Coordinates of C-alpha atoms and ligand atoms in Angstrom, one line a residue:
X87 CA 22.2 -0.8 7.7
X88 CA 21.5 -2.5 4.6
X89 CA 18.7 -4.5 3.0
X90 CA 18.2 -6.1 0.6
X91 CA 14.5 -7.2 -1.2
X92 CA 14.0 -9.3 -4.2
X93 CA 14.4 -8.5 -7.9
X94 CA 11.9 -9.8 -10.1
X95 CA 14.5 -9.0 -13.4
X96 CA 17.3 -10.9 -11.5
X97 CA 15.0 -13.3 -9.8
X98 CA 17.1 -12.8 -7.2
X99 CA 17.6 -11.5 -3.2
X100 CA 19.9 -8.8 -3.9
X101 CA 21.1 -5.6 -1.2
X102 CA 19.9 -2.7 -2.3
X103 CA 22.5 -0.2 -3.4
X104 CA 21.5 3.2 -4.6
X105 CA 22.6 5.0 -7.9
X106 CA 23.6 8.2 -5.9
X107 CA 25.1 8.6 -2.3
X108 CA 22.1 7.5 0.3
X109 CA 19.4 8.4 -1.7
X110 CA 17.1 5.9 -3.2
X111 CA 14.3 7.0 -5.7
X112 CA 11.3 5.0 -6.0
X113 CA 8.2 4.7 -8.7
X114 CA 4.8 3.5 -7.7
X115 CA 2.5 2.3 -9.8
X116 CA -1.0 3.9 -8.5
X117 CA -4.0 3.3 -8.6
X118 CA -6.5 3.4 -11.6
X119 CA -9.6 5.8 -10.0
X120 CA -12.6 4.6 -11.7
X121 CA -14.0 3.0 -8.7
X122 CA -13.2 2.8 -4.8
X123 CA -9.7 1.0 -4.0
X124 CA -10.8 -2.7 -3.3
X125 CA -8.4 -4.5 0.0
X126 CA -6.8 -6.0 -2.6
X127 CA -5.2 -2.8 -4.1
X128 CA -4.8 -1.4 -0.8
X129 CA -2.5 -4.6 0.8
X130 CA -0.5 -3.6 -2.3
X131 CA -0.4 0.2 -0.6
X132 CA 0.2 -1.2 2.6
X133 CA 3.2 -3.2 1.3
X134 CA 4.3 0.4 -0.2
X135 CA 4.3 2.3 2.6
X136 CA 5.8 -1.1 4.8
X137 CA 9.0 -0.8 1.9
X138 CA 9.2 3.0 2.5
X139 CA 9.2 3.2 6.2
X140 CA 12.0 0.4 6.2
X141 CA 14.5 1.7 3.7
X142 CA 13.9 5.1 5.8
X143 CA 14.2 3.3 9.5
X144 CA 17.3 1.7 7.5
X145 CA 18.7 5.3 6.8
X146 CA 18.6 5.6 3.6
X147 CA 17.0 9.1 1.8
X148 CA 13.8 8.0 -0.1
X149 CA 12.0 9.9 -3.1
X150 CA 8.9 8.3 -4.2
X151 CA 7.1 9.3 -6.8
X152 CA 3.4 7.2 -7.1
X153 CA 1.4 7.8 -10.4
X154 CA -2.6 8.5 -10.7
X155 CA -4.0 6.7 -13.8
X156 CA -6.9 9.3 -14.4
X157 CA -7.6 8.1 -17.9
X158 CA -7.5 5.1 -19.5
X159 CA -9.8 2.3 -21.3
X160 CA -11.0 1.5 -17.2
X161 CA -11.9 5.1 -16.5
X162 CA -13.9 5.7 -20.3
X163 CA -16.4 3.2 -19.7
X164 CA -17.4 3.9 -16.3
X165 CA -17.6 7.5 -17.1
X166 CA -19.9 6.7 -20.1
X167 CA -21.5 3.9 -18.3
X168 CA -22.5 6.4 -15.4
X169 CA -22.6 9.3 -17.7
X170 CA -20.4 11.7 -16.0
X171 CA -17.5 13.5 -17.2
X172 CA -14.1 11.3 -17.2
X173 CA -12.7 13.9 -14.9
X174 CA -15.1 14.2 -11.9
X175 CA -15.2 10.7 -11.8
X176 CA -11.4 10.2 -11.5
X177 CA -11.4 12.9 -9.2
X178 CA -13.9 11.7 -7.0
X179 CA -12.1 8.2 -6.5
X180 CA -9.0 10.0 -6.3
X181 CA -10.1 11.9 -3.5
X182 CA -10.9 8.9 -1.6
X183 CA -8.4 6.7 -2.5
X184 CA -5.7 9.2 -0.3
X185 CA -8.5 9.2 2.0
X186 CA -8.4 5.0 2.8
X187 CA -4.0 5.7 2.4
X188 CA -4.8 8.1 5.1
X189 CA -7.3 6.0 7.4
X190 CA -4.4 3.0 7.1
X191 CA -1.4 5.5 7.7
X192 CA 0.4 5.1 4.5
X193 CA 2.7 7.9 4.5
X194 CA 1.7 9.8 1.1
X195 CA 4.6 9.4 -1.6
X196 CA 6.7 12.9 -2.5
X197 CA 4.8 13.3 -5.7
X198 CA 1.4 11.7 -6.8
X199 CA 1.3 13.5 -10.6
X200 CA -1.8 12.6 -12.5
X201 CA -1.4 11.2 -16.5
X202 CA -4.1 13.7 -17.6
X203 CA -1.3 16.5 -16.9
X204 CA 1.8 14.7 -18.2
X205 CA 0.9 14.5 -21.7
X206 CA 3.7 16.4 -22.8
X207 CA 6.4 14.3 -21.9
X208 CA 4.6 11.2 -23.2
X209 CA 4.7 12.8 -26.5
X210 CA 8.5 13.8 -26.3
X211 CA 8.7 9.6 -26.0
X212 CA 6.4 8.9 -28.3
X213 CA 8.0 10.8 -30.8
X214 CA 11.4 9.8 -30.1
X215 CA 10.0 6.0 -30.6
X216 CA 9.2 7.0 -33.9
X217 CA 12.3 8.4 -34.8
X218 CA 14.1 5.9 -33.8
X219 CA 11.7 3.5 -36.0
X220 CA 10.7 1.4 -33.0
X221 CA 7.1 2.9 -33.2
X222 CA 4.9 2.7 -36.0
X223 CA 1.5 4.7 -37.1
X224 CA -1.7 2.7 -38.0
X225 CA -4.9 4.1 -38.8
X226 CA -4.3 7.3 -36.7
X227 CA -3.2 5.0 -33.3
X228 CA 1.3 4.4 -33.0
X229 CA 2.0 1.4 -31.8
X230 CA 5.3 -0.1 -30.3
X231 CA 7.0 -2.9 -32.3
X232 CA 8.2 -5.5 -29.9
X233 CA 9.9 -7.9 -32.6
X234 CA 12.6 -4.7 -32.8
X235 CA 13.1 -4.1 -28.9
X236 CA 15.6 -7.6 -28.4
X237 CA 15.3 -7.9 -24.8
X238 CA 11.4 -8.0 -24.8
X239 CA 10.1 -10.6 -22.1
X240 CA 13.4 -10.0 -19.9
X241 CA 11.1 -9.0 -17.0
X242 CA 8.4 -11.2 -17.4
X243 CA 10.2 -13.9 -19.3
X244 CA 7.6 -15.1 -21.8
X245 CA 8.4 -17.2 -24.3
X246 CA 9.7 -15.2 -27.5
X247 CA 7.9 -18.0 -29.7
X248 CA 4.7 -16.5 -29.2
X249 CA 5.8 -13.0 -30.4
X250 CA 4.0 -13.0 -33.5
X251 CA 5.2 -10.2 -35.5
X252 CA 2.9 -7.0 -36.5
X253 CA -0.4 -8.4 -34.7
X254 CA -2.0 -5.7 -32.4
X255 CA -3.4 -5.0 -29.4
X256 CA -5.7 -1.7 -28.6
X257 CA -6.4 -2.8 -24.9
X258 CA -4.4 -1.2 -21.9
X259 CA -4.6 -4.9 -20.5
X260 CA -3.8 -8.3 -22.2
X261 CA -2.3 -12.1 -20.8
X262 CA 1.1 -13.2 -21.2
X263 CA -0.1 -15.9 -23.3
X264 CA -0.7 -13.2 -25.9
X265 CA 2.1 -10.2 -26.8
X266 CA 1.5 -8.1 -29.3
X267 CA 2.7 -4.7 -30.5
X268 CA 0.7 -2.5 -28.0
X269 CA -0.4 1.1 -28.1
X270 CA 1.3 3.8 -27.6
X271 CA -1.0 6.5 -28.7
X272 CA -4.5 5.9 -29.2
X273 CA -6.8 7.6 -32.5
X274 CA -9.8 9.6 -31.2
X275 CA -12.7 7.8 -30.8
X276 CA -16.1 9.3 -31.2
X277 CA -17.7 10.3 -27.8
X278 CA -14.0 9.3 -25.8
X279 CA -11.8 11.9 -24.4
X280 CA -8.9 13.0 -26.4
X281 CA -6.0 15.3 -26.8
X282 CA -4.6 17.5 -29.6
X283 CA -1.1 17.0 -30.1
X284 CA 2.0 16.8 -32.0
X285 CA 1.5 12.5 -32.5
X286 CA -2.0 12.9 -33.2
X287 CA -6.0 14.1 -31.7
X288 CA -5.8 10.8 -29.5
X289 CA -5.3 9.6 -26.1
X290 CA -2.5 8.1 -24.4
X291 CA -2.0 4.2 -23.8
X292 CA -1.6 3.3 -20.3
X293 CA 1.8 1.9 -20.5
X294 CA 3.3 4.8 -21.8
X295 CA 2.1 7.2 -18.3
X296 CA 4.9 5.3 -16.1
X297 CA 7.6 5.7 -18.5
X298 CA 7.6 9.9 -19.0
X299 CA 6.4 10.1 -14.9
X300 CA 9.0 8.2 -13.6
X301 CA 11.2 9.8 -16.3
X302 CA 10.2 13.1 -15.7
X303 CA 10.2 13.1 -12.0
X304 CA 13.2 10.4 -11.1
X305 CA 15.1 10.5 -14.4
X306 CA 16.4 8.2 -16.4
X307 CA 17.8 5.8 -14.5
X308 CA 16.4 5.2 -11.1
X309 CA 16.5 2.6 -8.2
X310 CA 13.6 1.1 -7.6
X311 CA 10.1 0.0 -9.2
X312 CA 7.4 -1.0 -7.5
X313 CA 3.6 -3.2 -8.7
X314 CA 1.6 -5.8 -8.1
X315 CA 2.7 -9.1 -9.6
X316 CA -0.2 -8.5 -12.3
X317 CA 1.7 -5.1 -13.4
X318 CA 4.9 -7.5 -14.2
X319 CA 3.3 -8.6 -17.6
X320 CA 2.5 -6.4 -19.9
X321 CA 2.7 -3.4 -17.9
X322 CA 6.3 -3.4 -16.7
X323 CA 7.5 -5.1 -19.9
X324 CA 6.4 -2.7 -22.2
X325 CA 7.3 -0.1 -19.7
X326 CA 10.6 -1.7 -20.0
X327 CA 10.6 -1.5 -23.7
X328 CA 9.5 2.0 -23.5
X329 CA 12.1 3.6 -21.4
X330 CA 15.0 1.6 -22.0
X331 CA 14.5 2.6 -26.1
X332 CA 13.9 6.2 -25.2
X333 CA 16.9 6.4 -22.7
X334 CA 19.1 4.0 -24.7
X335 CA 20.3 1.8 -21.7
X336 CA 19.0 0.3 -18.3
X337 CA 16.6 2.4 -16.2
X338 CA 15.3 0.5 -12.9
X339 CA 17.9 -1.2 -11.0
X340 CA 15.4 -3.0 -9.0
X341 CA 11.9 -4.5 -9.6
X342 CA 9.7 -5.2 -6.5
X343 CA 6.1 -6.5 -7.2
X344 CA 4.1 -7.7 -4.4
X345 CA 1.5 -11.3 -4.4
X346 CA -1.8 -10.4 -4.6
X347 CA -4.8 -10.9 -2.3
X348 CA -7.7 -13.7 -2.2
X349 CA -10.9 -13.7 -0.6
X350 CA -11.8 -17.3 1.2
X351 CA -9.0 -18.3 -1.0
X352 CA -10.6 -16.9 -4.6
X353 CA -10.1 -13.9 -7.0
X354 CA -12.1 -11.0 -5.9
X355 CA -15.0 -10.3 -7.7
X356 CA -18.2 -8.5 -7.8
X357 CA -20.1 -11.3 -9.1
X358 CA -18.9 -13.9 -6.2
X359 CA -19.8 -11.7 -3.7
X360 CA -16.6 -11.0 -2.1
X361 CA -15.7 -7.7 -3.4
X362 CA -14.5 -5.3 -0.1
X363 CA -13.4 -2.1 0.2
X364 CA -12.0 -0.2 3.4
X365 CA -15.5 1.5 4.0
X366 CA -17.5 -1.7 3.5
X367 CA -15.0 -3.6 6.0
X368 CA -15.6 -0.4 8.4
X369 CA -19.3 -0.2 8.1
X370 CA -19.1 -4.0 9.3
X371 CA -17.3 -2.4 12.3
X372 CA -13.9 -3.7 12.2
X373 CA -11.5 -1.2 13.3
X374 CA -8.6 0.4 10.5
X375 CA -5.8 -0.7 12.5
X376 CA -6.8 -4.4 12.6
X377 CA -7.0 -4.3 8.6
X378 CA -3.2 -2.9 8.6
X379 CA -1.8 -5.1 10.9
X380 CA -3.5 -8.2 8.5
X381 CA -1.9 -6.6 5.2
X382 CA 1.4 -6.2 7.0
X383 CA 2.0 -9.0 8.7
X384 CA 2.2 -11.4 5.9
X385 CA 5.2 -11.3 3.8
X386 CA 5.1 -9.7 0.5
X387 CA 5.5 -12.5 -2.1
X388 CA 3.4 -15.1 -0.4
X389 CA -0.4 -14.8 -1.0
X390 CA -2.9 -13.3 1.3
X391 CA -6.1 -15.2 2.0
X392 CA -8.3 -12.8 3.5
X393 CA -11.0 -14.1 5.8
X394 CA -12.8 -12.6 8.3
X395 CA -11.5 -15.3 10.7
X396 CA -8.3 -13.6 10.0
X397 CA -9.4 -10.0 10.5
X398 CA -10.7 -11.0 13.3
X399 CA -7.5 -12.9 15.2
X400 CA -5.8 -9.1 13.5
X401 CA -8.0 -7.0 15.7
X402 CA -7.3 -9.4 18.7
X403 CA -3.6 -9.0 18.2
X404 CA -3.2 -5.3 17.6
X405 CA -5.5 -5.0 20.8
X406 CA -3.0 -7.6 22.6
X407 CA 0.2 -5.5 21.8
X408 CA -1.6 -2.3 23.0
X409 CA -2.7 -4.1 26.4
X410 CA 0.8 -4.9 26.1
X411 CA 2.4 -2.2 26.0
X412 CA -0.2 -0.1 28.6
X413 CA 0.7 -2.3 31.5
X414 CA 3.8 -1.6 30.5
X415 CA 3.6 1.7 31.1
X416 CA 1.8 1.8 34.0
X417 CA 4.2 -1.2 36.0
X418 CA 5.6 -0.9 38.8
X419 CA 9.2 -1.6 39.0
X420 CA 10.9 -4.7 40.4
X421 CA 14.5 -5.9 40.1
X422 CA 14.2 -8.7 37.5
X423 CA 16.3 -7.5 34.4
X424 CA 15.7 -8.6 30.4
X425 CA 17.3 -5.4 29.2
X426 CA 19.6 -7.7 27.0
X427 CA 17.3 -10.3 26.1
X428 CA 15.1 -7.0 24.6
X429 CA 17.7 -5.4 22.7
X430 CA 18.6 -8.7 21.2
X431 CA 15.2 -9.4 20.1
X432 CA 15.0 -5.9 18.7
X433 CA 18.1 -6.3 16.7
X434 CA 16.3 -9.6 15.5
X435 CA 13.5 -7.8 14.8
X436 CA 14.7 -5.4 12.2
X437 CA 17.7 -7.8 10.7
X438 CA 14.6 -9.6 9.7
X439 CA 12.7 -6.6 8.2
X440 CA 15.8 -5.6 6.4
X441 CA 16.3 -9.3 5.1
X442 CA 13.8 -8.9 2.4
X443 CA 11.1 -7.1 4.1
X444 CA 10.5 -10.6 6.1
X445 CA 8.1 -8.9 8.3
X446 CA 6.3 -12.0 9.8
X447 CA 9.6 -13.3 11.2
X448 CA 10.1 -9.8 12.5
X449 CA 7.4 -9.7 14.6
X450 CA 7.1 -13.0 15.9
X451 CA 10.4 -11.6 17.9
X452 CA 8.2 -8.8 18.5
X453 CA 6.1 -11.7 20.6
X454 CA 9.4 -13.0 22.1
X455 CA 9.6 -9.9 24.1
X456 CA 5.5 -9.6 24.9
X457 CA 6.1 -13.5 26.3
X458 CA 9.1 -12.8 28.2
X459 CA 8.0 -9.8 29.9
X460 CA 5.0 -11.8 30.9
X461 CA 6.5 -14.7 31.9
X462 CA 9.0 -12.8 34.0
X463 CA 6.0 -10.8 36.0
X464 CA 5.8 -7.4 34.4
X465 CA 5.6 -5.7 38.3
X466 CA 8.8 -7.8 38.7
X467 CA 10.6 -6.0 35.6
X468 CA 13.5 -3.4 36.3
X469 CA 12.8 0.1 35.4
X470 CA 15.6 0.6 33.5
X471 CA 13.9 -2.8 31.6
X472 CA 10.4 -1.4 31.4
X473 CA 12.0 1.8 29.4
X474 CA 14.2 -0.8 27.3
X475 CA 11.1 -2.5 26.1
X476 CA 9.0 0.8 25.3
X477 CA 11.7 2.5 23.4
X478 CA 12.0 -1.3 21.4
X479 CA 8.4 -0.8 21.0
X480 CA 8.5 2.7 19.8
X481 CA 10.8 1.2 17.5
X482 CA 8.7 -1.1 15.8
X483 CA 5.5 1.4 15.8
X484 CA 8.0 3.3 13.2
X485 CA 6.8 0.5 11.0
X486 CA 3.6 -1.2 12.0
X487 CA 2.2 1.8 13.5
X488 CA -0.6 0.2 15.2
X489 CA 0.7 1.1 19.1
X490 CA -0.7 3.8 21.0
X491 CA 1.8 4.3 23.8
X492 CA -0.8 5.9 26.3
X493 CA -0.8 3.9 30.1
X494 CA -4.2 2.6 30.6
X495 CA -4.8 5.5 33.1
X496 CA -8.2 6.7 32.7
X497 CA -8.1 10.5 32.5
X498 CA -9.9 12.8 34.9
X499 CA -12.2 14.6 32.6
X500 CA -13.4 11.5 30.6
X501 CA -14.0 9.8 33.8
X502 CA -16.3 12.6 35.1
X503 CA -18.0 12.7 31.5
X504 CA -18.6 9.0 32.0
X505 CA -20.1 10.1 35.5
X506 CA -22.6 12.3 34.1
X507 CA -23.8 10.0 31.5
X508 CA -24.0 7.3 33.9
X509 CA -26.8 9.8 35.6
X510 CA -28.0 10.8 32.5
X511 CA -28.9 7.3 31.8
X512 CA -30.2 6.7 35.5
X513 CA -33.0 9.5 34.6
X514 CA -33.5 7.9 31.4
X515 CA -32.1 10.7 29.6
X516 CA -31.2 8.3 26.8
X517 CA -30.4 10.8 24.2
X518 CA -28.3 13.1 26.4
X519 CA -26.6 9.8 27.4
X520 CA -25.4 8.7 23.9
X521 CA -24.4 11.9 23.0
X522 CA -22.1 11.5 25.9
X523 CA -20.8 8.3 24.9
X524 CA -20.1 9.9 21.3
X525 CA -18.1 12.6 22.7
X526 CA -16.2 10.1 25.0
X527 CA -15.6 7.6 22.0
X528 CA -14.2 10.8 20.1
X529 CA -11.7 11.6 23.1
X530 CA -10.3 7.6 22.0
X531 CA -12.9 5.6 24.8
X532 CA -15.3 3.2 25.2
X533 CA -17.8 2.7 28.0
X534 CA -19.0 -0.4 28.6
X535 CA -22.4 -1.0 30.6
X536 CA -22.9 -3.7 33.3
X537 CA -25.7 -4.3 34.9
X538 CA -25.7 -1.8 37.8
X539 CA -22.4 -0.1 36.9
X540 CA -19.7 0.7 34.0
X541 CA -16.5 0.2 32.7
X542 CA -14.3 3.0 30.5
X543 CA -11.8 1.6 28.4
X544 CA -9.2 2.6 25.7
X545 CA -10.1 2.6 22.5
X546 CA -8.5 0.8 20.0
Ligands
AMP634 P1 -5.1 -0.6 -10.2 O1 -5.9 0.4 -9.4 O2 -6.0 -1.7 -10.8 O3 -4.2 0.0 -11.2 O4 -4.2 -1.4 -9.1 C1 -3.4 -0.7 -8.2 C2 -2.5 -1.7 -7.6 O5 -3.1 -2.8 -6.9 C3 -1.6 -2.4 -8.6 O6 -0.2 -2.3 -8.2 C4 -2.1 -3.8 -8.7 O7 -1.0 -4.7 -9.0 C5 -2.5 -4.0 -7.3 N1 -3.6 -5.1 -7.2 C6 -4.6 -5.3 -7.9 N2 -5.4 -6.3 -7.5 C7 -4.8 -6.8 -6.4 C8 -5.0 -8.0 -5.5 N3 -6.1 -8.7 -5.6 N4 -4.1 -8.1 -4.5 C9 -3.1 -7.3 -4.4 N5 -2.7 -6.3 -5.2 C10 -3.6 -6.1 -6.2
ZN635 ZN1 2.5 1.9 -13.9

């Protein structure tokens, strides 16, 4: 099967169509680890890992390379504002920034190279840039002339009348309202990090990290690009003006940035208040599954207005479709058959998901089948229909992931633990008790007290 996702250079739905055989290769922009991923960053992951699982569910091969920005002006300051080594901060954060991909099941790309270790090949650019006289030295920093590279602004289409010709910029980022000749190569600084190399005792400027990764690892021309829609301008521009220079032609067929993420419908910030991360969201007990399903299920280029309304109705839902699909499991059969009406909603399901990733269409036929099923009597549901609807299920799990196909049976051994802790508890044995109900909630359930009894149920 095919799909198709929109391109942000073409501004246009387009089927995807790889540069070799079946095999699409993809670049990631990553994150910056100066700090914990924020929700914001990690819906972008989430969207990542939705694309990846689709083109594969869609048989194509995928190679995906994502990049770790481990330096850059971000990363200084924190490092001097918490006076610590650049490097143990970046690797701290990096460390749990694939811990929260982890937690959310995003499948980990191929490669995950960090920029402190690809300085070489942004050098080999660098200095090819200046040979071909599209790079210029200043004052020990080389920076990229964007009145000489014609199709500046292609990606981001800004308005070529605000170019204004040999003004600089020194910052990684700037606004659209703004281009400038950017930096390539940074002059040491006293106190910053720096490297000794053939362009200079300097550092790289961020810009430059995505063009020799994606270059180094994918080559020089590739299929697919992905950012958030704040990467489009300057990042991916100058990216643009990078690699195409160095290569001499086209290098990304297709451009894929994904809407960003509001809070009660603002810009996340620190100073409003409404600054999350995955552990904050987790300490205020909602459950890691709940958080994916609200960063999937809204479509890529539309906003998300995170609430905690929202992640709330999430949790209900994912907890719904599990319910679901237990009794499902545990039915007995009858004779009413909707084998058909399944597979057809199944088929709806992922002609939706390949149609430009439109994931919230896709599940609301998802629905389709949890209201039909109901509405039909799941004891009254054929056998041969009950296995028709898990396997459609197992189906979408490949992408949401959020469905633990386990039938609401109650296992022997974690009823008699419950047993024993119910005792435990009757001889006031509170501690003994608890640790019970720890060891329980680690086997995936939850007990439940009532007044003069208990309830064990699955954990979701
Ligand atoms: P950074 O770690 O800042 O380099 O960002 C990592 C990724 O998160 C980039 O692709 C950004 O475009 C994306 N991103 C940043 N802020 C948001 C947001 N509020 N909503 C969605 N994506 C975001
Ligand atoms: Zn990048």
């Amino acid at each position: 099967m095919k799909v198709s996702i929109y391109n942000t250079l073409t501004e246009k739905i387009e089927e995807l169509i790889p540069l070799e055989d079946n095999l699409l290769k993809v670049y990631s922009c990553g994150p910056t680890v100066y700090d914990h991923a924020h929700i914001g960053n990690l819906r972008y992951f989430v969207f990542v890992d939705i694309l990846m699982r689709t083109l594969k569910n869609a048989g194509y091969t995928v190679y995906q390379v994502m990049n770790i920005t481990d330096i850059d002006d971000k990363v200084i300051k924190r490092s001097f504002e918490l006076n610590i080594p650049f490097r143990e901060l970046s690797r701290k954060y990096e460390k749990l920034f694939f811990e929260d991909l982890k937690k959310l099941k995003c499948k980990i790309p191929d490669k995950t190279p960090r920029a402190t270790e690809e300085i070489p090949t942004m050098v080999k650019i660098i200095e090819s840039l200046l040979k071909k006289g599209i790079a210029y030295k200043k004052n020990g920093s080389i920076y990229y002339d964007i009145s000489k590279f014609k199709d500046y602004g292609k990606l981001s289409k800004i308005d070529k009348e605000q170019l204004k010709a040999g003004a600089r910029v020194d910052v990684d980022s700037y606004d659209k309202e703004n281009p400038r000749d950017f930096a390539l190569w940074k002059a040491v600084k006293e106190n910053e990090p720096s490297f000794d190399t053939s362009v200079g005792i300097g550092r790289p400027g961020w810009h430059i990290e995505c063009s020799a990764i994606s270059y180094k690892y994918l080559g020089e021309h590739f299929d697919i690009h992905t950012g958030g829609i704040d990467l489009i301008f300057p990042h991916h521009e100058n990216e643009i003006a990078q690699s195409e220079v160095f290569c001499g032609h086209k290098t990304v067929n297709y451009w894929v940035h994904s809407e960003h993420l509001f809070v009660d419908g603002r810009k996340m910030s620190k100073s409003l208040g409404n600054f999350y991360t995955l552990r904050s969201l987790e300490e205020k007990g909602y459950s890691i599954d709940a958080i994916r399903y609200l960063f999937l299920s809204a479509h890529f280029k539309t906003q998300l207005n995170f609430t905690f309304k929202s992640l709330k109705n999430a949790e209900n839902t994912v907890n719904n479709i599990n319910d679901f699909v237990n009794r499902i499991l545990d039915a007995k059969d009858g004779d009413i058959d909707i084998t058909s009406q399944v597979k057809k909603y199944e088929e709806k399901f992922f002609e939706f998901l390949y149609n430009n990733i439109d994931i919230t269409k896709s599940l609301s036929y998802m629905f389709e089948i949890i209201n039909l099923a109901n509405n039909k009597g799941i004891d009254n549901l054929s056998k041969n229909s009950l296995e028709v609807i898990i396997a459609s299920f197992k189906s979408f799990n490949e992408i949401i992931d959020v469905i633990t196909f386990e039938s609401t049976e109650i296992p022997k051994k974690i009823k008699e633990l419950a047993e024993k802790r119910w005792q435990l508890r009757k001889e006031k044995n509170f501690e003994s008790a608890d640790k019970l109900r720890v060891e329980i909630k680690t086997k995936g359930f939850v007990i439940e007290d009532k007044k003069d009894s208990y309830i064990i149920r699955k954990d979701h």
